[in-house]
């Protein structure tokens, strides 16, 4: 709301709402062995990435990440650190897609080697770039492992999608 300059009358401004799809991803770091847990994704966004998934309706961000990690890896995680956000807008769907990126070094439980989402395994952190990574995952991993920036966004420039980092 804003006020009319000539009176105390308040004017309502309208902003068209967009649909938002909320997702999460978590880098589970084994500091002792210098490894990170990865998933060879086989459904959508194929390739190697960190595990994660979608928020359920009404679910909070951190609990959704803890739930997704348990479902996809069998591990229980705690003390998640928000590392940044990746987002983009899909004009044809009037939808923004947001990925909240977390990391943790605190985990326990029995690792599940494979689910319907894909194989899960520990990988040397310094060898991550040599794997068959999912599209743009290396930039996301950099945000999550090295705190290089806080937002990774795709902006549309005519026919092209440009990567921007903030």
PDB file of C-alpha atoms in Angstrom:
ATOM      1  CA  UNK A   1       0.000   0.000   0.000  1.00  0.00           C
ATOM      2  CA  UNK A   2       1.114   3.546  -0.583  1.00  0.00           C
ATOM      3  CA  UNK A   3      -0.313   6.911   0.367  1.00  0.00           C
ATOM      4  CA  UNK A   4      -1.662   9.478  -2.050  1.00  0.00           C
ATOM      5  CA  UNK A   5       0.606  12.544  -1.757  1.00  0.00           C
ATOM      6  CA  UNK A   6      -2.309  15.005  -1.691  1.00  0.00           C
ATOM      7  CA  UNK A   7      -4.292  13.237   1.011  1.00  0.00           C
ATOM      8  CA  UNK A   8      -4.036  10.578   3.616  1.00  0.00           C
ATOM      9  CA  UNK A   9      -5.969   8.208   1.335  1.00  0.00           C
ATOM     10  CA  UNK A  10      -4.220   4.871   0.873  1.00  0.00           C
ATOM     11  CA  UNK A  11      -3.968   3.446  -2.631  1.00  0.00           C
ATOM     12  CA  UNK A  12      -3.783  -0.303  -3.175  1.00  0.00           C
ATOM     13  CA  UNK A  13      -1.254  -1.385  -5.767  1.00  0.00           C
ATOM     14  CA  UNK A  14      -1.693  -4.677  -7.581  1.00  0.00           C
ATOM     15  CA  UNK A  15       1.188  -7.001  -8.364  1.00  0.00           C
ATOM     16  CA  UNK A  16       0.441 -10.016 -10.495  1.00  0.00           C
ATOM     17  CA  UNK A  17       1.391 -13.156  -8.615  1.00  0.00           C
ATOM     18  CA  UNK A  18       3.490 -15.875 -10.143  1.00  0.00           C
ATOM     19  CA  UNK A  19       3.457 -19.564  -9.327  1.00  0.00           C
ATOM     20  CA  UNK A  20       6.524 -20.738  -7.401  1.00  0.00           C
ATOM     21  CA  UNK A  21       7.936 -24.254  -7.265  1.00  0.00           C
ATOM     22  CA  UNK A  22      10.104 -24.736  -4.170  1.00  0.00           C
ATOM     23  CA  UNK A  23      12.868 -27.322  -3.996  1.00  0.00           C
ATOM     24  CA  UNK A  24      15.943 -28.061  -1.899  1.00  0.00           C
ATOM     25  CA  UNK A  25      19.364 -29.643  -2.210  1.00  0.00           C
ATOM     26  CA  UNK A  26      21.949 -30.529   0.423  1.00  0.00           C
ATOM     27  CA  UNK A  27      25.701 -31.120   0.283  1.00  0.00           C
ATOM     28  CA  UNK A  28      26.469 -33.732   2.944  1.00  0.00           C
ATOM     29  CA  UNK A  29      30.165 -33.331   3.680  1.00  0.00           C
ATOM     30  CA  UNK A  30      32.387 -35.950   5.324  1.00  0.00           C
ATOM     31  CA  UNK A  31      35.175 -33.647   6.533  1.00  0.00           C
ATOM     32  CA  UNK A  32      37.327 -36.465   7.937  1.00  0.00           C
ATOM     33  CA  UNK A  33      37.581 -38.259   4.571  1.00  0.00           C
ATOM     34  CA  UNK A  34      37.239 -35.156   2.324  1.00  0.00           C
ATOM     35  CA  UNK A  35      34.201 -36.631   0.592  1.00  0.00           C
ATOM     36  CA  UNK A  36      30.730 -35.455  -0.307  1.00  0.00           C
ATOM     37  CA  UNK A  37      27.596 -37.508  -0.915  1.00  0.00           C
ATOM     38  CA  UNK A  38      26.358 -37.395  -4.511  1.00  0.00           C
ATOM     39  CA  UNK A  39      23.439 -38.863  -6.394  1.00  0.00           C
ATOM     40  CA  UNK A  40      23.481 -40.077  -9.994  1.00  0.00           C
ATOM     41  CA  UNK A  41      20.074 -38.715 -10.938  1.00  0.00           C
ATOM     42  CA  UNK A  42      18.108 -40.711 -13.496  1.00  0.00           C
ATOM     43  CA  UNK A  43      14.652 -39.105 -13.560  1.00  0.00           C
ATOM     44  CA  UNK A  44      14.733 -35.404 -14.326  1.00  0.00           C
ATOM     45  CA  UNK A  45      17.847 -33.213 -14.469  1.00  0.00           C
ATOM     46  CA  UNK A  46      20.038 -36.254 -15.133  1.00  0.00           C
ATOM     47  CA  UNK A  47      23.657 -36.497 -14.063  1.00  0.00           C
ATOM     48  CA  UNK A  48      25.556 -36.246 -10.802  1.00  0.00           C
ATOM     49  CA  UNK A  49      24.268 -33.774  -8.200  1.00  0.00           C
ATOM     50  CA  UNK A  50      23.648 -33.553  -4.478  1.00  0.00           C
ATOM     51  CA  UNK A  51      20.425 -35.126  -3.198  1.00  0.00           C
ATOM     52  CA  UNK A  52      17.285 -33.075  -2.572  1.00  0.00           C
ATOM     53  CA  UNK A  53      13.731 -32.633  -3.763  1.00  0.00           C
ATOM     54  CA  UNK A  54      10.447 -30.738  -3.569  1.00  0.00           C
ATOM     55  CA  UNK A  55       8.730 -29.155  -0.612  1.00  0.00           C
ATOM     56  CA  UNK A  56       5.315 -30.535   0.172  1.00  0.00           C
ATOM     57  CA  UNK A  57       2.412 -28.125   0.571  1.00  0.00           C
ATOM     58  CA  UNK A  58       2.798 -26.172   3.825  1.00  0.00           C
ATOM     59  CA  UNK A  59       6.172 -27.756   4.654  1.00  0.00           C
ATOM     60  CA  UNK A  60       9.037 -25.614   5.978  1.00  0.00           C
ATOM     61  CA  UNK A  61      12.372 -25.477   4.119  1.00  0.00           C
ATOM     62  CA  UNK A  62      14.738 -27.181   6.567  1.00  0.00           C
ATOM     63  CA  UNK A  63      12.342 -30.017   7.536  1.00  0.00           C
ATOM     64  CA  UNK A  64      11.678 -30.648   3.830  1.00  0.00           C
ATOM     65  CA  UNK A  65      15.415 -30.972   3.194  1.00  0.00           C
ATOM     66  CA  UNK A  66      15.850 -33.331   6.147  1.00  0.00           C
ATOM     67  CA  UNK A  67      12.916 -35.440   4.866  1.00  0.00           C
ATOM     68  CA  UNK A  68      14.181 -35.569   1.270  1.00  0.00           C
ATOM     69  CA  UNK A  69      17.689 -36.576   2.368  1.00  0.00           C
ATOM     70  CA  UNK A  70      16.269 -39.362   4.545  1.00  0.00           C
ATOM     71  CA  UNK A  71      14.088 -40.629   1.658  1.00  0.00           C
ATOM     72  CA  UNK A  72      16.856 -40.490  -0.958  1.00  0.00           C
ATOM     73  CA  UNK A  73      19.904 -41.545   1.083  1.00  0.00           C
ATOM     74  CA  UNK A  74      18.724 -43.170   4.328  1.00  0.00           C
ATOM     75  CA  UNK A  75      20.776 -40.644   6.315  1.00  0.00           C
ATOM     76  CA  UNK A  76      19.607 -38.370   9.103  1.00  0.00           C
ATOM     77  CA  UNK A  77      21.080 -34.867   8.866  1.00  0.00           C
ATOM     78  CA  UNK A  78      21.235 -32.006  11.355  1.00  0.00           C
ATOM     79  CA  UNK A  79      22.572 -28.447  11.640  1.00  0.00           C
ATOM     80  CA  UNK A  80      21.930 -27.447   8.042  1.00  0.00           C
ATOM     81  CA  UNK A  81      23.559 -24.261   6.782  1.00  0.00           C
ATOM     82  CA  UNK A  82      21.783 -22.229   4.086  1.00  0.00           C
ATOM     83  CA  UNK A  83      24.386 -21.663   1.364  1.00  0.00           C
ATOM     84  CA  UNK A  84      22.323 -19.824  -1.234  1.00  0.00           C
ATOM     85  CA  UNK A  85      19.481 -19.978  -3.722  1.00  0.00           C
ATOM     86  CA  UNK A  86      19.257 -20.878  -7.397  1.00  0.00           C
ATOM     87  CA  UNK A  87      16.208 -19.573  -9.237  1.00  0.00           C
ATOM     88  CA  UNK A  88      14.753 -18.806 -12.627  1.00  0.00           C
ATOM     89  CA  UNK A  89      11.489 -17.707 -14.127  1.00  0.00           C
ATOM     90  CA  UNK A  90       9.703 -19.731 -16.813  1.00  0.00           C
ATOM     91  CA  UNK A  91       7.511 -17.176 -18.645  1.00  0.00           C
ATOM     92  CA  UNK A  92       5.521 -19.770 -20.618  1.00  0.00           C
ATOM     93  CA  UNK A  93       4.372 -21.313 -17.318  1.00  0.00           C
ATOM     94  CA  UNK A  94       4.269 -18.029 -15.340  1.00  0.00           C
ATOM     95  CA  UNK A  95       6.362 -19.927 -12.789  1.00  0.00           C
ATOM     96  CA  UNK A  96       9.483 -19.251 -10.757  1.00  0.00           C
ATOM     97  CA  UNK A  97      11.543 -22.296  -9.804  1.00  0.00           C
ATOM     98  CA  UNK A  98      13.611 -21.950  -6.620  1.00  0.00           C
ATOM     99  CA  UNK A  99      16.230 -24.301  -5.200  1.00  0.00           C
ATOM    100  CA  UNK A 100      17.337 -23.646  -1.615  1.00  0.00           C
ATOM    101  CA  UNK A 101      20.914 -24.873  -1.242  1.00  0.00           C
ATOM    102  CA  UNK A 102      22.129 -26.280   2.076  1.00  0.00           C
ATOM    103  CA  UNK A 103      25.189 -28.029   3.444  1.00  0.00           C
ATOM    104  CA  UNK A 104      25.913 -30.033   6.566  1.00  0.00           C
ATOM    105  CA  UNK A 105      28.755 -31.989   8.102  1.00  0.00           C
ATOM    106  CA  UNK A 106      26.497 -33.725  10.618  1.00  0.00           C
ATOM    107  CA  UNK A 107      24.896 -36.977   9.513  1.00  0.00           C
ATOM    108  CA  UNK A 108      24.162 -40.467  10.791  1.00  0.00           C
ATOM    109  CA  UNK A 109      22.394 -43.617   9.694  1.00  0.00           C
ATOM    110  CA  UNK A 110      22.770 -46.348   7.116  1.00  0.00           C
ATOM    111  CA  UNK A 111      23.371 -45.176   3.532  1.00  0.00           C
ATOM    112  CA  UNK A 112      20.947 -46.503   0.904  1.00  0.00           C
ATOM    113  CA  UNK A 113      22.983 -47.250  -2.224  1.00  0.00           C
ATOM    114  CA  UNK A 114      20.140 -46.664  -4.687  1.00  0.00           C
ATOM    115  CA  UNK A 115      16.541 -45.449  -4.807  1.00  0.00           C
ATOM    116  CA  UNK A 116      14.192 -44.768  -7.717  1.00  0.00           C
ATOM    117  CA  UNK A 117      15.856 -41.315  -7.887  1.00  0.00           C
ATOM    118  CA  UNK A 118      19.271 -42.851  -8.636  1.00  0.00           C
ATOM    119  CA  UNK A 119      22.492 -44.254  -7.167  1.00  0.00           C
ATOM    120  CA  UNK A 120      23.969 -42.567  -4.094  1.00  0.00           C
ATOM    121  CA  UNK A 121      27.687 -42.688  -3.256  1.00  0.00           C
ATOM    122  CA  UNK A 122      30.547 -40.832  -1.574  1.00  0.00           C
ATOM    123  CA  UNK A 123      32.892 -38.910  -3.860  1.00  0.00           C
ATOM    124  CA  UNK A 124      36.209 -37.148  -3.221  1.00  0.00           C
ATOM    125  CA  UNK A 125      35.414 -33.434  -3.077  1.00  0.00           C
ATOM    126  CA  UNK A 126      38.397 -32.513  -5.261  1.00  0.00           C
ATOM    127  CA  UNK A 127      37.259 -34.987  -7.973  1.00  0.00           C
ATOM    128  CA  UNK A 128      33.696 -33.664  -8.237  1.00  0.00           C
ATOM    129  CA  UNK A 129      34.376 -31.607 -11.383  1.00  0.00           C
ATOM    130  CA  UNK A 130      35.564 -34.740 -13.226  1.00  0.00           C
ATOM    131  CA  UNK A 131      32.185 -36.492 -13.000  1.00  0.00           C
ATOM    132  CA  UNK A 132      29.244 -36.466 -15.418  1.00  0.00           C
ATOM    133  CA  UNK A 133      27.504 -33.618 -13.598  1.00  0.00           C
ATOM    134  CA  UNK A 134      23.939 -32.435 -14.069  1.00  0.00           C
ATOM    135  CA  UNK A 135      23.607 -29.186 -16.042  1.00  0.00           C
ATOM    136  CA  UNK A 136      24.940 -26.152 -14.099  1.00  0.00           C
ATOM    137  CA  UNK A 137      25.569 -28.294 -11.021  1.00  0.00           C
ATOM    138  CA  UNK A 138      29.240 -27.300 -10.752  1.00  0.00           C
ATOM    139  CA  UNK A 139      28.242 -23.679 -10.046  1.00  0.00           C
ATOM    140  CA  UNK A 140      25.739 -24.842  -7.438  1.00  0.00           C
ATOM    141  CA  UNK A 141      28.338 -27.098  -5.794  1.00  0.00           C
ATOM    142  CA  UNK A 142      30.747 -24.161  -5.675  1.00  0.00           C
ATOM    143  CA  UNK A 143      28.123 -22.103  -3.826  1.00  0.00           C
ATOM    144  CA  UNK A 144      27.480 -24.930  -1.380  1.00  0.00           C
ATOM    145  CA  UNK A 145      31.068 -25.973  -0.717  1.00  0.00           C
ATOM    146  CA  UNK A 146      32.911 -22.643  -0.935  1.00  0.00           C
ATOM    147  CA  UNK A 147      30.321 -19.910  -0.254  1.00  0.00           C
ATOM    148  CA  UNK A 148      31.295 -18.082  -3.446  1.00  0.00           C
ATOM    149  CA  UNK A 149      27.977 -16.214  -3.894  1.00  0.00           C
ATOM    150  CA  UNK A 150      24.470 -16.330  -2.481  1.00  0.00           C
ATOM    151  CA  UNK A 151      22.249 -16.379  -5.578  1.00  0.00           C
ATOM    152  CA  UNK A 152      22.555 -18.109  -8.942  1.00  0.00           C
ATOM    153  CA  UNK A 153      19.842 -16.985 -11.315  1.00  0.00           C
ATOM    154  CA  UNK A 154      19.004 -17.501 -14.973  1.00  0.00           C
ATOM    155  CA  UNK A 155      17.757 -14.369 -16.717  1.00  0.00           C
ATOM    156  CA  UNK A 156      16.178 -14.454 -20.149  1.00  0.00           C
ATOM    157  CA  UNK A 157      17.818 -12.265 -22.776  1.00  0.00           C
ATOM    158  CA  UNK A 158      15.705 -12.670 -25.900  1.00  0.00           C
ATOM    159  CA  UNK A 159      16.116 -16.313 -26.887  1.00  0.00           C
ATOM    160  CA  UNK A 160      19.016 -16.974 -24.511  1.00  0.00           C
ATOM    161  CA  UNK A 161      19.243 -17.795 -20.825  1.00  0.00           C
ATOM    162  CA  UNK A 162      22.082 -15.977 -19.086  1.00  0.00           C
ATOM    163  CA  UNK A 163      23.658 -17.142 -15.842  1.00  0.00           C
ATOM    164  CA  UNK A 164      24.045 -14.416 -13.221  1.00  0.00           C
ATOM    165  CA  UNK A 165      25.609 -14.642  -9.782  1.00  0.00           C
ATOM    166  CA  UNK A 166      25.000 -12.351  -6.821  1.00  0.00           C
TER     167      UNK A 166
END
